């Protein structure tokens, strides 16, 4: 049985924003990220006859997004640029002083830089877990790695970011 347009609208279209953020994190270019999401949707639609066999539609879409983004990166052989402040917005209360606001923005930019400097796999895992909120199992499915690799890489990524933040704060950088 193949997927109807209605099923496509309810099962696939709601993943659009997550797919876009993930592609954008990898590509650093909003136009290219939109192109990738569009290509993913076309691929899903073209494979609609087999789609009902999928256990986790969203994880499969994320994996396709990752692979298409990697293909784009390879074809351009360009460096990954990363801008955490475009994908993460910090919501703060009404009583935020301009100084505190600047301090928070600086910290977020530092975190963004530290994440950007991580090895590719750690960068993808910290994005999927801490920004997108995927489970360890889903991350394993998306990146096609086992659960232990997910946990070890996430631990190392978080530790690296934390150590960099502590060092920056200790030296007032």
PDB file of C-alpha atoms in Angstrom:
ATOM      1  CA  UNK A   1       0.000   0.000   0.000  1.00  0.00           C
ATOM      2  CA  UNK A   2       1.395   3.387  -0.846  1.00  0.00           C
ATOM      3  CA  UNK A   3       1.305   6.636   1.039  1.00  0.00           C
ATOM      4  CA  UNK A   4      -1.533   9.026   0.280  1.00  0.00           C
ATOM      5  CA  UNK A   5      -1.113  12.767   0.011  1.00  0.00           C
ATOM      6  CA  UNK A   6      -2.921  13.020   3.358  1.00  0.00           C
ATOM      7  CA  UNK A   7      -0.443  10.656   5.036  1.00  0.00           C
ATOM      8  CA  UNK A   8       2.428  12.629   3.503  1.00  0.00           C
ATOM      9  CA  UNK A   9       0.993  15.840   4.973  1.00  0.00           C
ATOM     10  CA  UNK A  10       0.588  14.356   8.456  1.00  0.00           C
ATOM     11  CA  UNK A  11       3.710  12.144   8.687  1.00  0.00           C
ATOM     12  CA  UNK A  12       6.336  13.953   6.619  1.00  0.00           C
ATOM     13  CA  UNK A  13       5.585  17.674   6.353  1.00  0.00           C
ATOM     14  CA  UNK A  14       5.700  18.242  10.159  1.00  0.00           C
ATOM     15  CA  UNK A  15       9.420  17.262  10.093  1.00  0.00           C
ATOM     16  CA  UNK A  16      10.239  20.170   7.767  1.00  0.00           C
ATOM     17  CA  UNK A  17      11.642  22.542  10.417  1.00  0.00           C
ATOM     18  CA  UNK A  18      13.833  19.898  12.068  1.00  0.00           C
ATOM     19  CA  UNK A  19      15.146  18.764   8.683  1.00  0.00           C
ATOM     20  CA  UNK A  20      15.881  22.365   7.736  1.00  0.00           C
ATOM     21  CA  UNK A  21      17.730  23.119  11.017  1.00  0.00           C
ATOM     22  CA  UNK A  22      19.789  19.951  10.672  1.00  0.00           C
ATOM     23  CA  UNK A  23      20.691  20.657   7.024  1.00  0.00           C
ATOM     24  CA  UNK A  24      21.445  24.288   7.907  1.00  0.00           C
ATOM     25  CA  UNK A  25      23.783  23.224  10.739  1.00  0.00           C
ATOM     26  CA  UNK A  26      25.711  21.042   8.320  1.00  0.00           C
ATOM     27  CA  UNK A  27      25.730  23.397   5.332  1.00  0.00           C
ATOM     28  CA  UNK A  28      25.741  26.827   6.964  1.00  0.00           C
ATOM     29  CA  UNK A  29      23.631  28.158   4.079  1.00  0.00           C
ATOM     30  CA  UNK A  30      19.872  28.678   4.290  1.00  0.00           C
ATOM     31  CA  UNK A  31      19.296  28.411   0.535  1.00  0.00           C
ATOM     32  CA  UNK A  32      21.122  25.084   0.308  1.00  0.00           C
ATOM     33  CA  UNK A  33      19.373  23.795   3.432  1.00  0.00           C
ATOM     34  CA  UNK A  34      15.983  24.581   1.861  1.00  0.00           C
ATOM     35  CA  UNK A  35      17.079  22.793  -1.327  1.00  0.00           C
ATOM     36  CA  UNK A  36      18.069  19.715   0.661  1.00  0.00           C
ATOM     37  CA  UNK A  37      14.721  19.613   2.495  1.00  0.00           C
ATOM     38  CA  UNK A  38      12.919  19.912  -0.825  1.00  0.00           C
ATOM     39  CA  UNK A  39      15.028  17.061  -2.267  1.00  0.00           C
ATOM     40  CA  UNK A  40      14.256  14.935   0.803  1.00  0.00           C
ATOM     41  CA  UNK A  41      10.516  15.497   0.355  1.00  0.00           C
ATOM     42  CA  UNK A  42      10.763  14.576  -3.324  1.00  0.00           C
ATOM     43  CA  UNK A  43      12.675  11.423  -2.413  1.00  0.00           C
ATOM     44  CA  UNK A  44      10.076  10.497   0.231  1.00  0.00           C
ATOM     45  CA  UNK A  45       7.244  11.081  -2.229  1.00  0.00           C
ATOM     46  CA  UNK A  46       8.968   8.997  -4.911  1.00  0.00           C
ATOM     47  CA  UNK A  47       9.440   6.155  -2.406  1.00  0.00           C
ATOM     48  CA  UNK A  48       5.899   6.376  -1.046  1.00  0.00           C
ATOM     49  CA  UNK A  49       5.166   2.766  -2.080  1.00  0.00           C
ATOM     50  CA  UNK A  50       7.712   1.470   0.466  1.00  0.00           C
ATOM     51  CA  UNK A  51       7.261   4.143   3.099  1.00  0.00           C
ATOM     52  CA  UNK A  52       4.684   2.311   5.247  1.00  0.00           C
ATOM     53  CA  UNK A  53       7.337  -0.297   6.103  1.00  0.00           C
ATOM     54  CA  UNK A  54       9.392   2.380   7.882  1.00  0.00           C
ATOM     55  CA  UNK A  55       9.311   2.182  11.645  1.00  0.00           C
ATOM     56  CA  UNK A  56      10.433   5.773  12.241  1.00  0.00           C
ATOM     57  CA  UNK A  57       9.641   8.139   9.389  1.00  0.00           C
ATOM     58  CA  UNK A  58      11.285  11.145  11.050  1.00  0.00           C
ATOM     59  CA  UNK A  59      14.574   9.359  11.740  1.00  0.00           C
ATOM     60  CA  UNK A  60      14.657   8.100   8.155  1.00  0.00           C
ATOM     61  CA  UNK A  61      14.042  11.637   6.832  1.00  0.00           C
ATOM     62  CA  UNK A  62      16.826  12.979   9.065  1.00  0.00           C
ATOM     63  CA  UNK A  63      19.204  10.294   7.762  1.00  0.00           C
ATOM     64  CA  UNK A  64      18.362  11.196   4.156  1.00  0.00           C
ATOM     65  CA  UNK A  65      18.848  14.882   5.031  1.00  0.00           C
ATOM     66  CA  UNK A  66      22.242  14.121   6.552  1.00  0.00           C
ATOM     67  CA  UNK A  67      23.357  12.093   3.547  1.00  0.00           C
ATOM     68  CA  UNK A  68      22.191  14.719   1.035  1.00  0.00           C
ATOM     69  CA  UNK A  69      23.881  17.478   3.051  1.00  0.00           C
ATOM     70  CA  UNK A  70      27.120  15.492   3.196  1.00  0.00           C
ATOM     71  CA  UNK A  71      26.920  14.966  -0.570  1.00  0.00           C
ATOM     72  CA  UNK A  72      26.542  18.724  -1.060  1.00  0.00           C
ATOM     73  CA  UNK A  73      29.506  19.390   1.223  1.00  0.00           C
ATOM     74  CA  UNK A  74      31.670  16.832  -0.560  1.00  0.00           C
ATOM     75  CA  UNK A  75      30.748  18.148  -3.981  1.00  0.00           C
ATOM     76  CA  UNK A  76      31.756  21.663  -2.945  1.00  0.00           C
ATOM     77  CA  UNK A  77      34.697  20.564  -0.793  1.00  0.00           C
ATOM     78  CA  UNK A  78      34.092  23.487   1.463  1.00  0.00           C
ATOM     79  CA  UNK A  79      34.474  24.107   5.136  1.00  0.00           C
ATOM     80  CA  UNK A  80      31.484  23.839   7.384  1.00  0.00           C
ATOM     81  CA  UNK A  81      30.386  27.129   8.851  1.00  0.00           C
ATOM     82  CA  UNK A  82      28.375  27.165  11.971  1.00  0.00           C
ATOM     83  CA  UNK A  83      26.254  29.768  13.628  1.00  0.00           C
ATOM     84  CA  UNK A  84      24.498  28.556  16.728  1.00  0.00           C
ATOM     85  CA  UNK A  85      22.776  31.870  17.350  1.00  0.00           C
ATOM     86  CA  UNK A  86      20.768  31.423  14.141  1.00  0.00           C
ATOM     87  CA  UNK A  87      19.316  28.126  15.312  1.00  0.00           C
ATOM     88  CA  UNK A  88      19.107  28.628  19.066  1.00  0.00           C
ATOM     89  CA  UNK A  89      17.309  31.549  20.579  1.00  0.00           C
ATOM     90  CA  UNK A  90      17.673  32.126  24.264  1.00  0.00           C
ATOM     91  CA  UNK A  91      14.460  33.266  25.878  1.00  0.00           C
ATOM     92  CA  UNK A  92      15.016  35.420  28.915  1.00  0.00           C
ATOM     93  CA  UNK A  93      12.731  37.189  31.369  1.00  0.00           C
ATOM     94  CA  UNK A  94      11.743  40.863  31.465  1.00  0.00           C
ATOM     95  CA  UNK A  95      14.335  41.784  34.088  1.00  0.00           C
ATOM     96  CA  UNK A  96      17.362  41.292  31.847  1.00  0.00           C
ATOM     97  CA  UNK A  97      19.849  44.129  31.996  1.00  0.00           C
ATOM     98  CA  UNK A  98      21.665  45.166  28.804  1.00  0.00           C
ATOM     99  CA  UNK A  99      24.890  43.909  30.401  1.00  0.00           C
ATOM    100  CA  UNK A 100      23.358  40.491  31.221  1.00  0.00           C
ATOM    101  CA  UNK A 101      21.886  40.281  27.724  1.00  0.00           C
ATOM    102  CA  UNK A 102      25.285  40.996  26.127  1.00  0.00           C
ATOM    103  CA  UNK A 103      26.916  38.467  28.453  1.00  0.00           C
ATOM    104  CA  UNK A 104      24.388  35.781  27.436  1.00  0.00           C
ATOM    105  CA  UNK A 105      24.849  36.559  23.731  1.00  0.00           C
ATOM    106  CA  UNK A 106      28.626  36.305  24.105  1.00  0.00           C
ATOM    107  CA  UNK A 107      28.304  32.992  25.905  1.00  0.00           C
ATOM    108  CA  UNK A 108      25.970  31.623  23.209  1.00  0.00           C
ATOM    109  CA  UNK A 109      28.396  32.723  20.504  1.00  0.00           C
ATOM    110  CA  UNK A 110      31.243  31.016  22.366  1.00  0.00           C
ATOM    111  CA  UNK A 111      29.210  27.820  22.699  1.00  0.00           C
ATOM    112  CA  UNK A 112      28.470  28.042  18.987  1.00  0.00           C
ATOM    113  CA  UNK A 113      32.177  28.384  18.193  1.00  0.00           C
ATOM    114  CA  UNK A 114      33.108  25.494  20.486  1.00  0.00           C
ATOM    115  CA  UNK A 115      30.470  23.250  18.890  1.00  0.00           C
ATOM    116  CA  UNK A 116      31.622  24.322  15.412  1.00  0.00           C
ATOM    117  CA  UNK A 117      35.174  23.252  16.262  1.00  0.00           C
ATOM    118  CA  UNK A 118      34.123  19.739  17.332  1.00  0.00           C
ATOM    119  CA  UNK A 119      34.807  16.720  15.110  1.00  0.00           C
ATOM    120  CA  UNK A 120      31.957  16.234  12.600  1.00  0.00           C
ATOM    121  CA  UNK A 121      30.315  13.251  14.310  1.00  0.00           C
ATOM    122  CA  UNK A 122      30.315  14.965  17.738  1.00  0.00           C
ATOM    123  CA  UNK A 123      28.922  18.134  16.177  1.00  0.00           C
ATOM    124  CA  UNK A 124      26.054  16.219  14.555  1.00  0.00           C
ATOM    125  CA  UNK A 125      25.255  14.288  17.732  1.00  0.00           C
ATOM    126  CA  UNK A 126      25.214  17.347  20.009  1.00  0.00           C
ATOM    127  CA  UNK A 127      22.958  19.127  17.463  1.00  0.00           C
ATOM    128  CA  UNK A 128      20.554  16.175  17.252  1.00  0.00           C
ATOM    129  CA  UNK A 129      20.431  15.581  21.013  1.00  0.00           C
ATOM    130  CA  UNK A 130      20.731  18.984  22.666  1.00  0.00           C
ATOM    131  CA  UNK A 131      19.160  21.213  20.019  1.00  0.00           C
ATOM    132  CA  UNK A 132      16.652  18.924  18.300  1.00  0.00           C
ATOM    133  CA  UNK A 133      15.904  16.668  21.286  1.00  0.00           C
ATOM    134  CA  UNK A 134      16.236  13.266  19.591  1.00  0.00           C
ATOM    135  CA  UNK A 135      16.629  10.101  21.687  1.00  0.00           C
ATOM    136  CA  UNK A 136      19.911   8.165  21.645  1.00  0.00           C
ATOM    137  CA  UNK A 137      18.241   5.417  19.611  1.00  0.00           C
ATOM    138  CA  UNK A 138      16.920   7.894  17.036  1.00  0.00           C
ATOM    139  CA  UNK A 139      20.358   9.503  16.739  1.00  0.00           C
ATOM    140  CA  UNK A 140      21.861   6.052  16.204  1.00  0.00           C
ATOM    141  CA  UNK A 141      19.308   5.411  13.450  1.00  0.00           C
ATOM    142  CA  UNK A 142      19.882   8.797  11.811  1.00  0.00           C
ATOM    143  CA  UNK A 143      23.689   8.575  11.843  1.00  0.00           C
ATOM    144  CA  UNK A 144      23.750   4.789  11.364  1.00  0.00           C
ATOM    145  CA  UNK A 145      25.955   4.158  14.401  1.00  0.00           C
ATOM    146  CA  UNK A 146      25.435   2.061  17.527  1.00  0.00           C
ATOM    147  CA  UNK A 147      24.136   3.371  20.841  1.00  0.00           C
ATOM    148  CA  UNK A 148      27.537   3.289  22.553  1.00  0.00           C
ATOM    149  CA  UNK A 149      29.056   5.476  19.834  1.00  0.00           C
ATOM    150  CA  UNK A 150      26.202   7.955  20.298  1.00  0.00           C
ATOM    151  CA  UNK A 151      26.737   8.104  24.068  1.00  0.00           C
ATOM    152  CA  UNK A 152      30.551   8.294  23.925  1.00  0.00           C
ATOM    153  CA  UNK A 153      30.538  11.017  21.256  1.00  0.00           C
ATOM    154  CA  UNK A 154      27.869  13.047  23.058  1.00  0.00           C
ATOM    155  CA  UNK A 155      29.805  12.778  26.329  1.00  0.00           C
ATOM    156  CA  UNK A 156      33.038  13.914  24.619  1.00  0.00           C
ATOM    157  CA  UNK A 157      31.290  16.749  22.774  1.00  0.00           C
ATOM    158  CA  UNK A 158      29.629  18.082  25.937  1.00  0.00           C
ATOM    159  CA  UNK A 159      32.854  17.731  27.931  1.00  0.00           C
ATOM    160  CA  UNK A 160      34.819  19.610  25.283  1.00  0.00           C
ATOM    161  CA  UNK A 161      32.293  22.453  25.147  1.00  0.00           C
ATOM    162  CA  UNK A 162      32.122  22.599  28.967  1.00  0.00           C
ATOM    163  CA  UNK A 163      35.940  22.608  29.319  1.00  0.00           C
ATOM    164  CA  UNK A 164      36.267  25.371  26.740  1.00  0.00           C
ATOM    165  CA  UNK A 165      33.619  27.445  28.525  1.00  0.00           C
ATOM    166  CA  UNK A 166      35.291  26.930  31.905  1.00  0.00           C
ATOM    167  CA  UNK A 167      38.682  27.914  30.481  1.00  0.00           C
ATOM    168  CA  UNK A 168      37.238  31.003  28.782  1.00  0.00           C
ATOM    169  CA  UNK A 169      35.514  32.070  32.020  1.00  0.00           C
ATOM    170  CA  UNK A 170      38.617  31.372  34.094  1.00  0.00           C
ATOM    171  CA  UNK A 171      40.745  33.593  31.864  1.00  0.00           C
ATOM    172  CA  UNK A 172      38.037  36.134  31.134  1.00  0.00           C
ATOM    173  CA  UNK A 173      38.183  35.587  27.380  1.00  0.00           C
TER     174      UNK A 173
END
